[in-house]
Short mmCIF file of C-alpha atoms in Angstrom, two decimals:
data_model
loop_
_atom_site.label_atom_id
_atom_site.label_comp_id
_atom_site.label_asym_id
_atom_site.label_seq_id
_atom_site.Cartn_x
_atom_site.Cartn_y
_atom_site.Cartn_z
CA UNK A 1010 0.00 0.00 0.00
CA UNK A 1011 1.10 3.50 -0.77
CA UNK A 1012 2.29 5.41 2.20
CA UNK A 1013 1.01 8.83 3.13
CA UNK A 1014 4.32 10.35 2.11
CA UNK A 1015 4.01 9.01 -1.43
CA UNK A 1016 0.49 10.40 -1.67
CA UNK A 1017 1.64 13.82 -0.50
CA UNK A 1018 4.50 13.82 -3.04
CA UNK A 1019 2.16 12.82 -5.88
CA UNK A 1020 -0.30 15.60 -4.97
CA UNK A 1021 2.52 18.12 -4.76
CA UNK A 1022 3.61 17.10 -8.25
CA UNK A 1023 0.08 17.51 -9.61
CA UNK A 1024 -0.17 20.97 -8.02
CA UNK A 1025 2.88 22.27 -9.87
CA UNK A 1026 1.96 25.19 -12.18
CA UNK A 1027 2.82 25.12 -15.85
CA UNK A 1028 5.23 27.96 -16.79
CA UNK A 1029 3.24 28.59 -19.99
CA UNK A 1030 -0.47 28.38 -19.05
CA UNK A 1031 -0.03 29.17 -15.31
CA UNK A 1032 -2.41 26.27 -14.40
CA UNK A 1033 -1.83 22.88 -12.72
CA UNK A 1034 -2.86 19.35 -13.54
CA UNK A 1035 -4.59 18.75 -10.17
CA UNK A 1036 -7.16 21.53 -10.67
CA UNK A 1037 -7.66 20.51 -14.29
CA UNK A 1038 -8.41 16.89 -13.34
CA UNK A 1039 -10.78 18.05 -10.61
CA UNK A 1040 -12.64 20.20 -13.14
CA UNK A 1041 -12.88 17.27 -15.55
CA UNK A 1042 -14.27 14.92 -12.82
CA UNK A 1043 -16.74 17.59 -11.76
CA UNK A 1044 -17.95 17.99 -15.37
CA UNK A 1045 -18.27 14.20 -15.85
CA UNK A 1046 -20.17 13.63 -12.59
CA UNK A 1047 -22.41 16.61 -13.26
CA UNK A 1048 -23.45 15.48 -16.75
CA UNK A 1049 -23.18 11.68 -16.19
CA UNK A 1050 -23.02 10.88 -19.92
CA UNK A 1051 -22.76 7.23 -20.92
CA UNK A 1052 -19.90 7.86 -23.36
CA UNK A 1053 -17.83 9.97 -20.99
CA UNK A 1054 -14.76 7.90 -21.73
CA UNK A 1055 -15.12 8.68 -25.46
CA UNK A 1056 -15.42 12.43 -25.01
CA UNK A 1057 -12.78 12.76 -22.33
CA UNK A 1058 -10.43 14.68 -24.62
CA UNK A 1059 -13.23 17.01 -25.76
CA UNK A 1060 -14.11 17.75 -22.14
CA UNK A 1061 -10.48 18.60 -21.41
CA UNK A 1062 -10.27 20.88 -24.44
CA UNK A 1063 -13.57 22.58 -23.59
CA UNK A 1064 -12.38 23.35 -20.06
CA UNK A 1065 -9.12 24.82 -21.39
CA UNK A 1066 -10.99 26.90 -23.96
CA UNK A 1067 -13.25 28.32 -21.25
CA UNK A 1068 -10.24 29.51 -19.28
CA UNK A 1069 -8.52 31.01 -22.35
CA UNK A 1070 -7.64 34.71 -22.23
CA UNK A 1071 -6.31 36.60 -25.29
CA UNK A 1072 -2.55 36.88 -25.07
CA UNK A 1073 0.42 37.53 -27.28
CA UNK A 1074 2.11 34.49 -25.82
CA UNK A 1075 3.00 32.19 -28.76
CA UNK A 1076 2.13 29.15 -26.61
CA UNK A 1077 -1.54 30.16 -26.44
CA UNK A 1078 -4.18 28.10 -28.14
CA UNK A 1079 -4.53 30.69 -30.91
CA UNK A 1080 -1.73 30.73 -33.47
CA UNK A 1081 0.09 34.07 -33.60
CA UNK A 1082 1.10 34.58 -37.23
CA UNK A 1083 3.24 37.43 -38.55
CA UNK A 1084 1.48 40.12 -40.55
CA UNK A 1085 1.95 39.77 -44.28
CA UNK A 1086 3.19 42.60 -46.49
CA UNK A 1087 -0.31 42.99 -47.90
CA UNK A 1088 -1.76 43.51 -44.41
CA UNK A 1089 0.93 46.04 -43.49
CA UNK A 1090 0.35 47.92 -46.74
CA UNK A 1091 -3.42 47.90 -46.15
CA UNK A 1092 -2.95 49.31 -42.64
CA UNK A 1093 -0.63 51.96 -44.07
CA UNK A 1094 -3.02 53.00 -46.83
CA UNK A 1095 -6.03 52.90 -44.52
CA UNK A 1096 -4.92 56.26 -43.16
CA UNK A 1097 -5.47 57.80 -46.59
CA UNK A 1098 -9.21 57.21 -46.26
CA UNK A 1099 -9.57 58.86 -42.84
CA UNK A 1100 -12.03 61.73 -42.96
CA UNK A 1101 -10.83 65.07 -41.59
CA UNK A 1102 -12.35 66.14 -38.30
CA UNK A 1103 -14.91 68.90 -38.17
CA UNK A 1104 -12.58 71.04 -36.06
CA UNK A 1105 -9.93 71.05 -38.79
CA UNK A 1106 -11.72 73.54 -41.05
CA UNK A 1107 -9.48 76.01 -42.90
CA UNK A 1108 -9.67 79.61 -41.89
CA UNK A 1109 -10.94 82.14 -44.44
CA UNK A 1110 -7.48 83.77 -44.56
CA UNK A 1111 -5.86 80.52 -45.68
CA UNK A 1112 -8.29 79.82 -48.51
CA UNK A 1113 -6.24 79.45 -51.71
CA UNK A 1114 -6.75 77.74 -55.01
CA UNK A 1115 -6.44 73.96 -54.69
CA UNK A 1116 -3.21 72.90 -56.44
CA UNK A 1117 -4.33 69.26 -56.66
CA UNK A 1118 -5.29 68.14 -60.21
CA UNK A 1119 -8.30 65.99 -61.05
CA UNK A 1120 -6.25 62.85 -61.45
CA UNK A 1121 -9.24 60.54 -62.02
CA UNK A 1122 -10.45 62.67 -64.93
CA UNK A 1123 -6.97 62.67 -66.49
CA UNK A 1124 -6.64 58.92 -66.02
CA UNK A 1125 -9.72 58.08 -68.08
CA UNK A 1126 -8.17 59.62 -71.20
CA UNK A 1127 -5.04 57.52 -70.81
CA UNK A 1128 -7.17 54.45 -70.15
CA UNK A 1129 -8.79 54.89 -73.55
CA UNK A 1130 -5.33 54.32 -75.04
CA UNK A 1131 -4.57 51.37 -72.75
CA UNK A 1132 -2.20 53.35 -70.55
CA UNK A 1133 -2.43 53.61 -66.78
CA UNK A 1134 -2.09 51.92 -63.42
CA UNK A 1135 -5.71 50.97 -62.83
CA UNK A 1136 -8.37 53.09 -61.20
CA UNK A 1137 -7.89 51.58 -57.75
CA UNK A 1138 -4.17 52.36 -57.55
CA UNK A 1139 -4.70 55.72 -59.26
CA UNK A 1140 -7.22 56.75 -56.60
CA UNK A 1141 -4.80 55.78 -53.84
CA UNK A 1142 -2.12 57.89 -55.56
CA UNK A 1143 -4.63 60.73 -55.74
CA UNK A 1144 -5.15 60.53 -51.97
CA UNK A 1145 -1.38 60.39 -51.43
CA UNK A 1146 -0.99 63.58 -53.49
CA UNK A 1147 -3.68 65.18 -51.34
CA UNK A 1148 -1.68 64.26 -48.26
CA UNK A 1149 1.39 65.87 -49.86
CA UNK A 1150 -0.55 69.08 -50.50
CA UNK A 1151 -1.79 69.16 -46.90
CA UNK A 1152 1.72 68.86 -45.45
CA UNK A 1153 3.61 71.29 -47.74
CA UNK A 1154 3.03 74.83 -48.99
CA UNK A 1155 2.74 74.02 -52.68
CA UNK A 1156 1.57 76.13 -55.57
CA UNK A 1157 1.16 73.34 -58.10
CA UNK A 1158 1.19 69.52 -57.92
CA UNK A 1159 1.21 67.02 -60.77
CA UNK A 1160 1.42 63.23 -60.97
CA UNK A 1161 4.61 62.81 -63.00
CA UNK A 1162 4.47 59.02 -63.33
CA UNK A 1163 5.86 55.78 -61.97
CA UNK A 1164 9.37 54.36 -62.42
CA UNK A 1165 9.66 50.61 -61.97
CA UNK A 1166 12.33 48.98 -59.80
CA UNK A 1167 13.63 45.49 -59.18
CA UNK A 1168 12.42 45.38 -55.55
CA UNK A 1169 10.17 48.43 -55.24
CA UNK A 1170 8.93 51.13 -57.59
CA UNK A 1171 8.87 54.91 -57.33
CA UNK A 1172 5.74 57.07 -57.52
CA UNK A 1173 6.86 60.54 -58.62
CA UNK A 1174 5.11 63.84 -57.92
CA UNK A 1175 6.17 67.08 -59.61
CA UNK A 1176 5.55 70.18 -57.48
CA UNK A 1177 6.15 73.90 -57.38
CA UNK A 1178 6.45 75.74 -54.09
CA UNK A 1179 4.77 78.97 -53.22
CA UNK A 1180 6.92 82.01 -52.66
CA UNK A 1181 9.14 81.42 -49.64
CA UNK A 1182 8.00 77.83 -49.21
CA UNK A 1183 11.33 76.19 -50.01
CA UNK A 1184 13.47 77.91 -47.39
CA UNK A 1185 14.11 74.75 -45.39
CA UNK A 1186 15.64 72.95 -48.36
CA UNK A 1187 17.85 75.92 -49.20
CA UNK A 1188 19.07 76.16 -45.61
CA UNK A 1189 19.95 72.46 -45.68
CA UNK A 1190 21.92 72.92 -48.88
CA UNK A 1191 23.78 75.88 -47.43
CA UNK A 1192 24.70 73.81 -44.37
CA UNK A 1193 26.04 71.03 -46.60
CA UNK A 1194 28.10 73.51 -48.60
CA UNK A 1195 29.48 75.01 -45.38
CA UNK A 1196 30.48 71.53 -44.16
CA UNK A 1197 32.22 70.83 -47.45
CA UNK A 1198 34.13 74.10 -47.23
CA UNK A 1199 35.22 73.29 -43.67
CA UNK A 1200 36.37 69.83 -44.77
CA UNK A 1201 38.37 71.38 -47.63
CA UNK A 1202 40.00 73.86 -45.27
CA UNK A 1203 40.94 71.03 -42.89
CA UNK A 1204 42.49 69.07 -45.75
CA UNK A 1205 44.45 72.12 -46.86
CA UNK A 1206 45.81 72.53 -43.34
CA UNK A 1207 46.94 68.93 -43.23
CA UNK A 1208 48.58 69.12 -46.63
CA UNK A 1209 50.64 72.25 -46.04
CA UNK A 1210 53.82 70.23 -45.59
CA UNK A 1211 53.05 67.78 -48.41
CA UNK A 1212 54.33 68.58 -51.93
CA UNK A 1213 51.47 69.48 -54.25
CA UNK A 1214 51.30 68.05 -57.76
CA UNK A 1215 51.17 70.30 -60.79
CA UNK A 1216 48.05 68.55 -62.14
CA UNK A 1217 44.80 70.35 -61.65
CA UNK A 1218 41.46 68.65 -62.28
CA UNK A 1219 39.04 70.26 -64.72
CA UNK A 1220 36.87 72.97 -63.18
CA UNK A 1221 33.62 71.89 -61.55
CA UNK A 1222 30.57 73.02 -63.50
CA UNK A 1223 28.21 74.80 -61.08
CA UNK A 1224 24.71 73.46 -60.72
CA UNK A 1225 21.67 75.47 -61.73
CA UNK A 1226 19.77 77.28 -59.02
CA UNK A 1227 16.42 76.04 -57.78
CA UNK A 1228 13.64 77.17 -60.08
CA UNK A 1229 15.87 77.31 -63.16
CA UNK A 1230 17.09 74.87 -65.80
CA UNK A 1231 17.22 71.23 -64.73
CA UNK A 1232 16.13 72.24 -61.21
CA UNK A 1233 13.13 74.24 -62.35
CA UNK A 1234 10.73 71.76 -60.73
CA UNK A 1235 10.90 69.94 -57.41
CA UNK A 1236 10.12 66.23 -57.13
CA UNK A 1237 8.85 63.99 -54.34
CA UNK A 1238 8.84 60.19 -54.49
CA UNK A 1239 7.44 57.31 -52.45
CA UNK A 1240 7.37 53.55 -52.91
CA UNK A 1241 3.66 53.04 -52.18
CA UNK A 1242 0.69 55.39 -51.75
CA UNK A 1243 0.47 56.21 -48.07
CA UNK A 1244 4.19 55.90 -47.35
CA UNK A 1245 6.28 58.96 -46.57
CA UNK A 1246 7.07 61.34 -49.41
CA UNK A 1247 10.80 61.96 -49.86
CA UNK A 1248 12.06 65.13 -51.53
CA UNK A 1249 14.71 64.59 -54.18
CA UNK A 1250 17.81 66.83 -54.06
CA UNK A 1251 18.75 69.17 -56.92
CA UNK A 1252 20.68 67.58 -59.77
CA UNK A 1253 24.23 68.61 -60.65
CA UNK A 1254 25.84 68.75 -64.12
CA UNK A 1255 28.30 65.99 -63.16
CA UNK A 1256 25.39 63.67 -62.33
CA UNK A 1257 23.64 64.50 -65.59
CA UNK A 1258 26.76 63.80 -67.67
CA UNK A 1259 27.41 60.47 -65.95
CA UNK A 1260 23.75 59.38 -66.11
CA UNK A 1261 23.95 59.62 -69.90
CA UNK A 1262 26.86 57.16 -69.96
CA UNK A 1263 25.45 54.43 -67.70
CA UNK A 1264 22.36 52.24 -67.63
CA UNK A 1265 21.23 50.86 -64.27
CA UNK A 1266 17.98 49.38 -63.02
CA UNK A 1267 16.46 51.02 -59.96
CA UNK A 1268 16.13 48.97 -56.78
CA UNK A 1269 13.55 51.04 -54.90
CA UNK A 1270 16.06 52.02 -52.19
CA UNK A 1271 17.03 55.68 -52.39
CA UNK A 1272 20.23 55.06 -50.40
CA UNK A 1273 21.42 52.17 -52.57
CA UNK A 1274 24.86 52.70 -54.17
CA UNK A 1275 25.10 53.03 -57.94
CA UNK A 1276 27.92 50.71 -58.97
CA UNK A 1277 28.87 51.65 -62.52
CA UNK A 1278 31.59 52.81 -64.84
CA UNK A 1279 32.17 55.70 -65.07
CA UNK A 1280 31.59 56.01 -61.31
CA UNK A 1281 28.35 57.85 -60.59
CA UNK A 1282 28.78 60.80 -58.18
CA UNK A 1283 25.98 59.92 -55.78
CA UNK A 1284 23.51 57.26 -54.72
CA UNK A 1285 20.26 56.06 -56.27
CA UNK A 1286 18.39 59.15 -55.10
CA UNK A 1287 20.68 61.29 -57.27
CA UNK A 1288 20.51 58.90 -60.23
CA UNK A 1289 16.71 58.92 -60.00
CA UNK A 1290 16.66 62.72 -60.02
CA UNK A 1291 18.93 62.83 -63.07
CA UNK A 1292 16.77 60.37 -65.02
CA UNK A 1293 13.62 62.32 -64.17
CA UNK A 1294 15.23 65.49 -65.54
CA UNK A 1295 16.28 63.69 -68.75
CA UNK A 1296 12.84 62.16 -69.31
CA UNK A 1297 11.07 65.47 -68.63
CA UNK A 1298 13.31 67.36 -71.06
CA UNK A 1299 12.70 64.84 -73.84
CA UNK A 1300 9.03 63.89 -73.43
CA UNK A 1301 7.07 66.80 -71.92
CA UNK A 1302 5.19 68.33 -74.83
CA UNK A 1303 2.10 70.49 -75.35
CA UNK A 1304 -0.06 71.61 -78.28
CA UNK A 1305 1.43 74.42 -80.31
CA UNK A 1306 0.42 77.95 -79.19
CA UNK A 1307 -0.89 76.63 -75.84
CA UNK A 1308 2.06 78.44 -74.24
CA UNK A 1309 3.65 81.66 -75.43
CA UNK A 1310 6.57 83.85 -74.45
CA UNK A 1311 5.97 87.01 -72.51
CA UNK A 1312 5.75 90.12 -74.67
CA UNK A 1313 8.23 92.06 -72.54
CA UNK A 1314 10.90 89.34 -72.97
CA UNK A 1315 14.01 90.98 -74.41
CA UNK A 1316 15.57 87.74 -75.72
CA UNK A 1317 15.79 86.87 -79.38
CA UNK A 1318 12.63 86.22 -81.32
CA UNK A 1319 13.45 82.56 -81.99
CA UNK A 1320 13.21 81.69 -78.29
CA UNK A 1321 16.84 80.70 -77.75
CA UNK A 1322 17.94 81.54 -74.23
CA UNK A 1323 14.40 81.89 -72.89
CA UNK A 1324 13.46 79.75 -69.93
CA UNK A 1325 9.92 80.85 -69.08
CA UNK A 1326 6.57 81.20 -70.75
CA UNK A 1327 2.93 81.88 -69.91
CA UNK A 1328 -0.31 80.22 -70.83
CA UNK A 1329 -1.94 81.65 -73.91
CA UNK A 1330 -5.45 82.73 -72.90
CA UNK A 1331 -6.37 83.15 -76.57
CA UNK A 1332 -5.43 79.57 -77.43
CA UNK A 1333 -7.82 77.89 -79.87
CA UNK A 1334 -7.73 74.13 -79.64
CA UNK A 1335 -6.85 72.02 -82.67
CA UNK A 1336 -8.89 69.25 -84.17
CA UNK A 1337 -8.01 65.67 -83.35
CA UNK A 1338 -6.88 65.03 -86.89
CA UNK A 1339 -4.44 67.92 -86.62
CA UNK A 1340 -3.02 66.62 -83.33
CA UNK A 1341 -2.24 63.23 -84.88
CA UNK A 1342 -0.85 64.63 -88.10
CA UNK A 1343 2.18 62.48 -89.05
CA UNK A 1344 4.21 65.65 -89.59
CA UNK A 1345 4.04 66.22 -85.78
CA UNK A 1346 4.31 69.97 -86.27
CA UNK A 1347 1.44 70.79 -83.88
CA UNK A 1348 3.25 69.71 -80.68
CA UNK A 1349 6.17 71.51 -79.01
CA UNK A 1350 8.57 70.86 -76.14
CA UNK A 1351 7.82 73.06 -73.13
CA UNK A 1352 10.83 71.90 -71.05
CA UNK A 1353 14.32 73.20 -71.78
CA UNK A 1354 16.80 71.00 -73.61
CA UNK A 1355 19.74 69.69 -71.53
CA UNK A 1356 23.11 70.51 -73.10
CA UNK A 1357 26.04 68.04 -73.17
CA UNK A 1358 27.51 70.08 -70.30
CA UNK A 1359 24.69 68.84 -68.05
CA UNK A 1360 22.94 72.22 -67.81
CA UNK A 1361 20.18 73.95 -69.72
CA UNK A 1362 22.16 77.21 -69.87
CA UNK A 1363 25.81 76.93 -70.86
CA UNK A 1364 28.49 78.42 -68.60
CA UNK A 1365 32.10 79.05 -69.51
CA UNK A 1366 34.30 76.82 -67.30
CA UNK A 1367 37.35 78.95 -68.13
CA UNK A 1368 35.88 81.95 -66.28
CA UNK A 1369 37.01 81.76 -62.66
CA UNK A 1370 35.76 83.41 -59.53
CA UNK A 1371 37.69 86.13 -57.70
CA UNK A 1372 38.96 83.62 -55.12
CA UNK A 1373 40.28 81.27 -57.78
CA UNK A 1374 41.92 84.15 -59.63
CA UNK A 1375 43.72 85.25 -56.46
CA UNK A 1376 44.98 81.74 -55.67
CA UNK A 1377 46.15 80.96 -59.20
CA UNK A 1378 47.49 84.39 -60.17
CA UNK A 1379 51.17 83.41 -59.94
CA UNK A 1380 50.69 80.01 -61.58
CA UNK A 1381 48.80 81.42 -64.55
CA UNK A 1382 51.78 83.65 -65.43
CA UNK A 1383 53.96 80.59 -66.00
CA UNK A 1384 51.31 78.39 -67.65
CA UNK A 1385 49.96 78.83 -71.11
CA UNK A 1386 46.34 79.89 -71.36
CA UNK A 1387 44.06 77.07 -72.56
CA UNK A 1388 41.93 77.44 -75.63
CA UNK A 1389 38.58 79.13 -75.11
CA UNK A 1390 35.84 76.44 -75.03
CA UNK A 1391 33.16 76.59 -77.67
CA UNK A 1392 29.69 77.51 -76.33
CA UNK A 1393 27.07 74.77 -76.51
CA UNK A 1394 23.66 75.34 -78.06
CA UNK A 1395 20.54 73.21 -78.21
CA UNK A 1396 16.95 73.41 -79.44
CA UNK A 1397 15.11 76.46 -78.16
CA UNK A 1398 12.13 76.29 -75.86
CA UNK A 1399 8.78 75.55 -77.57
CA UNK A 1400 10.51 73.83 -80.50
CA UNK A 1401 8.20 71.51 -82.52
CA UNK A 1402 8.75 67.80 -81.94
CA UNK A 1403 8.97 67.36 -85.71
CA UNK A 1404 12.59 68.52 -85.36
CA UNK A 1405 13.46 65.64 -83.00
CA UNK A 1406 16.06 63.23 -84.33
CA UNK A 1407 14.93 59.84 -85.59
CA UNK A 1408 15.30 56.82 -83.33
CA UNK A 1409 16.85 53.87 -85.15
CA UNK A 1410 15.28 54.81 -88.53
CA UNK A 1411 11.85 55.50 -86.98
CA UNK A 1412 10.30 58.80 -85.87
CA UNK A 1413 10.78 59.95 -82.30
CA UNK A 1414 7.00 59.99 -81.72
CA UNK A 1415 4.04 57.85 -82.77
CA UNK A 1416 0.63 59.56 -82.89
CA UNK A 1417 -2.78 57.91 -83.03
CA UNK A 1418 -6.39 58.28 -81.91
CA UNK A 1419 -7.80 56.40 -78.94
CA UNK A 1420 -10.70 55.19 -81.10
CA UNK A 1421 -11.13 54.77 -84.85
CA UNK A 1422 -14.85 53.95 -84.58
CA UNK A 1423 -15.87 57.39 -83.25
CA UNK A 1424 -12.86 59.59 -84.10
CA UNK A 1425 -14.83 62.81 -83.53
CA UNK A 1426 -14.95 62.00 -79.78
CA UNK A 1427 -11.55 60.29 -79.52
CA UNK A 1428 -8.48 61.79 -77.90
CA UNK A 1429 -5.06 62.10 -79.51
CA UNK A 1430 -2.37 59.97 -77.92
CA UNK A 1431 1.36 60.31 -78.55
CA UNK A 1432 3.97 57.70 -77.58
CA UNK A 1433 7.66 58.43 -77.30
CA UNK A 1434 9.89 55.99 -79.16
CA UNK A 1435 12.99 57.49 -77.56
CA UNK A 1436 11.79 57.00 -73.97
CA UNK A 1437 9.48 53.94 -73.91
CA UNK A 1438 6.76 54.52 -71.34
CA UNK A 1439 6.24 58.24 -72.02
CA UNK A 1440 2.73 59.17 -73.22
CA UNK A 1441 0.83 62.37 -73.91
CA UNK A 1442 -2.87 62.83 -74.60
CA UNK A 1443 -4.59 65.84 -76.10
CA UNK A 1444 -8.28 66.66 -76.46
CA UNK A 1445 -9.56 70.16 -77.12
CA UNK A 1446 -7.86 72.33 -74.47
CA UNK A 1447 -6.80 69.42 -72.27
CA UNK A 1448 -3.45 67.67 -72.40
CA UNK A 1449 -1.23 65.82 -69.97
CA UNK A 1450 2.13 64.00 -69.91
CA UNK A 1451 2.67 60.70 -68.10
CA UNK A 1452 5.56 58.28 -67.76
CA UNK A 1453 5.28 54.64 -66.66
CA UNK A 1454 8.45 52.68 -67.34
CA UNK A 1455 11.88 51.59 -66.17
CA UNK A 1456 13.59 54.95 -66.64
CA UNK A 1457 15.76 53.84 -69.55
CA UNK A 1458 16.29 55.36 -72.95
CA UNK A 1459 15.75 53.26 -76.06
CA UNK A 1460 18.87 51.79 -77.61
CA UNK A 1461 18.93 49.62 -80.71
CA UNK A 1462 21.93 47.66 -79.44
CA UNK A 1463 22.63 46.13 -76.06
CA UNK A 1464 24.22 48.47 -73.57
CA UNK A 1465 27.99 48.34 -73.29
CA UNK A 1466 29.89 50.51 -70.79
CA UNK A 1467 32.36 52.98 -72.30
CA UNK A 1468 35.97 51.91 -72.64
CA UNK A 1469 38.46 53.30 -70.11
CA UNK A 1470 40.63 56.19 -71.29
CA UNK A 1471 44.06 55.57 -72.78
CA UNK A 1472 46.95 55.13 -70.35
CA UNK A 1473 48.88 58.33 -69.79
CA UNK A 1474 52.58 58.52 -70.65
CA UNK A 1475 54.89 58.51 -67.64
CA UNK A 1476 57.44 60.81 -69.32
CA UNK A 1477 58.03 62.32 -72.77
CA UNK A 1478 60.00 60.08 -75.11
CA UNK A 1479 63.25 61.67 -76.41
CA UNK A 1480 66.87 61.04 -77.32
CA UNK A 1481 68.09 61.66 -73.78
CA UNK A 1482 65.98 58.80 -72.37
CA UNK A 1483 66.25 56.36 -75.29
CA UNK A 1484 68.34 53.25 -74.58
CA UNK A 1485 71.15 52.39 -77.07
CA UNK A 1486 73.47 49.31 -77.28
CA UNK A 1487 76.85 49.52 -75.55
CA UNK A 1488 79.89 50.25 -77.87
CA UNK A 1489 82.45 47.54 -78.61
CA UNK A 1490 86.15 47.72 -77.61
CA UNK A 1491 87.24 48.72 -81.10
CA UNK A 1492 84.63 51.49 -81.21
CA UNK A 1493 85.81 52.81 -77.84
CA UNK A 1494 89.48 52.83 -79.00
CA UNK A 1495 88.54 54.62 -82.23
CA UNK A 1496 86.57 57.22 -80.22
CA UNK A 1497 89.52 57.74 -77.84
CA UNK A 1498 91.89 58.20 -80.83
CA UNK A 1499 89.61 60.81 -82.37
CA UNK A 1500 89.27 62.65 -79.06
CA UNK A 1501 93.10 62.56 -78.56
CA UNK A 1502 93.70 64.00 -82.02
CA UNK A 1503 91.21 66.77 -81.29
CA UNK A 1504 92.96 67.58 -78.00
CA UNK A 1505 96.41 67.66 -79.69
CA UNK A 1506 95.07 69.94 -82.43
CA UNK A 1507 93.58 72.33 -79.84
CA UNK A 1508 96.91 72.34 -77.92
CA UNK A 1509 98.89 73.23 -81.08
CA UNK A 1510 96.48 76.04 -81.93
CA UNK A 1511 96.82 77.39 -78.40
CA UNK A 1512 100.68 77.39 -78.65
CA UNK A 1513 100.56 79.16 -82.00
CA UNK A 1514 98.32 81.88 -80.55
CA UNK A 1515 100.74 82.33 -77.63
CA UNK A 1516 103.74 82.70 -80.01
CA UNK A 1517 101.90 85.32 -82.06
CA UNK A 1518 101.14 87.29 -78.89
CA UNK A 1519 104.82 87.24 -77.88
CA UNK A 1520 105.93 88.51 -81.32
CA UNK A 1521 103.51 91.42 -81.04
#
């Protein structure tokens, strides 16, 4: 027979709490016996496990403990994205009504109305995604002091894509960005000064790199517009930095797919001066300069503009209030003379307005004043010129024996109600529609220019010569013994002859 001690030990074991559920087996068995004796079912032995499970379920409390009866599964990317975009559909509170003083014209375009014209040509992202982008643009307008906002397009990436918004600030609304740029420039100047202090005792080479081409100011040239990007509607908008001429020149020589990470390095040859955020900004500038078009006479130059009549050198225009829309058949004319570029052409220098790199600032002149006296002046560079603003697209160069643009109507069954659609053959993914006084530009693609052949990186430059080749550094074979003796004999004869001439001169002086 079991002793009392054994019984006490067994009961103590049954009373031990589980570290996960915080319950013990003794109480659970008591609850099961109480349930069985209370119901007195004939098949109690068959439903014993169900009774145990039912008792555990009744004691269950919601918990994040993974050992609970409910499985805790990680949220999928779709659920996280849905929770993120759910904030776009939140209605504003009644207290958040704008004051009468702050009432301004809404800079947000009717994106859904614009989308239906592109949909007629089979272009777009779908109405559901377009509406989410529309709400994301509204959020951008609510958080920034913007004068104008436009959905620029979508650039695809290998992991994530970029939704691009083109904006214009109101007067004084871009001060924060300018202050940040000034701080970066000040830090660079301090770093340069520190390097100069460290290199005072180090010999400086004579080579000087080519002068750095200054970037164009905000609101001019390639930086005329400001761009925000995000990976998905509802995520945070990120402002892209201004583009520099060096980045524009290098972007024309490389071809890289975007990853969707703005901080990703751009591994290429030639080396790109920046990360993916800078490469993205350069590609946006290139695509805008080549594909943003408008019907002829929709924009006009200001009458008080003192520049030449052909439009070269002008960088601004105004909307023509007296514009009379063209017929659809005129917009799709194969001659393509009724559409013009309304974004400045980017020169090979990487700017829209050419600057002379030979002209130096006062500081550079003071530092290099002594060196320039000894060095020869370089040749004056030739100014670069490009197509003027509002140049017809009929003057665009052909793309691999085909025109730069393809024009068609969205419907051939009812052409009188169809819209004109233009596709860029130079930048696949760039589209423009026109109908009466409406037009819009859109880009949906990978951000690459069309090339007939596969991309091949440029060859490295030729190796520089270590030293100039001349007679004094050219190796010659050693002379033989006979040649050395002959040379010594000739030199001895020359010395004897010079000695005789010297004696004769001395004798003549004595006679005098």
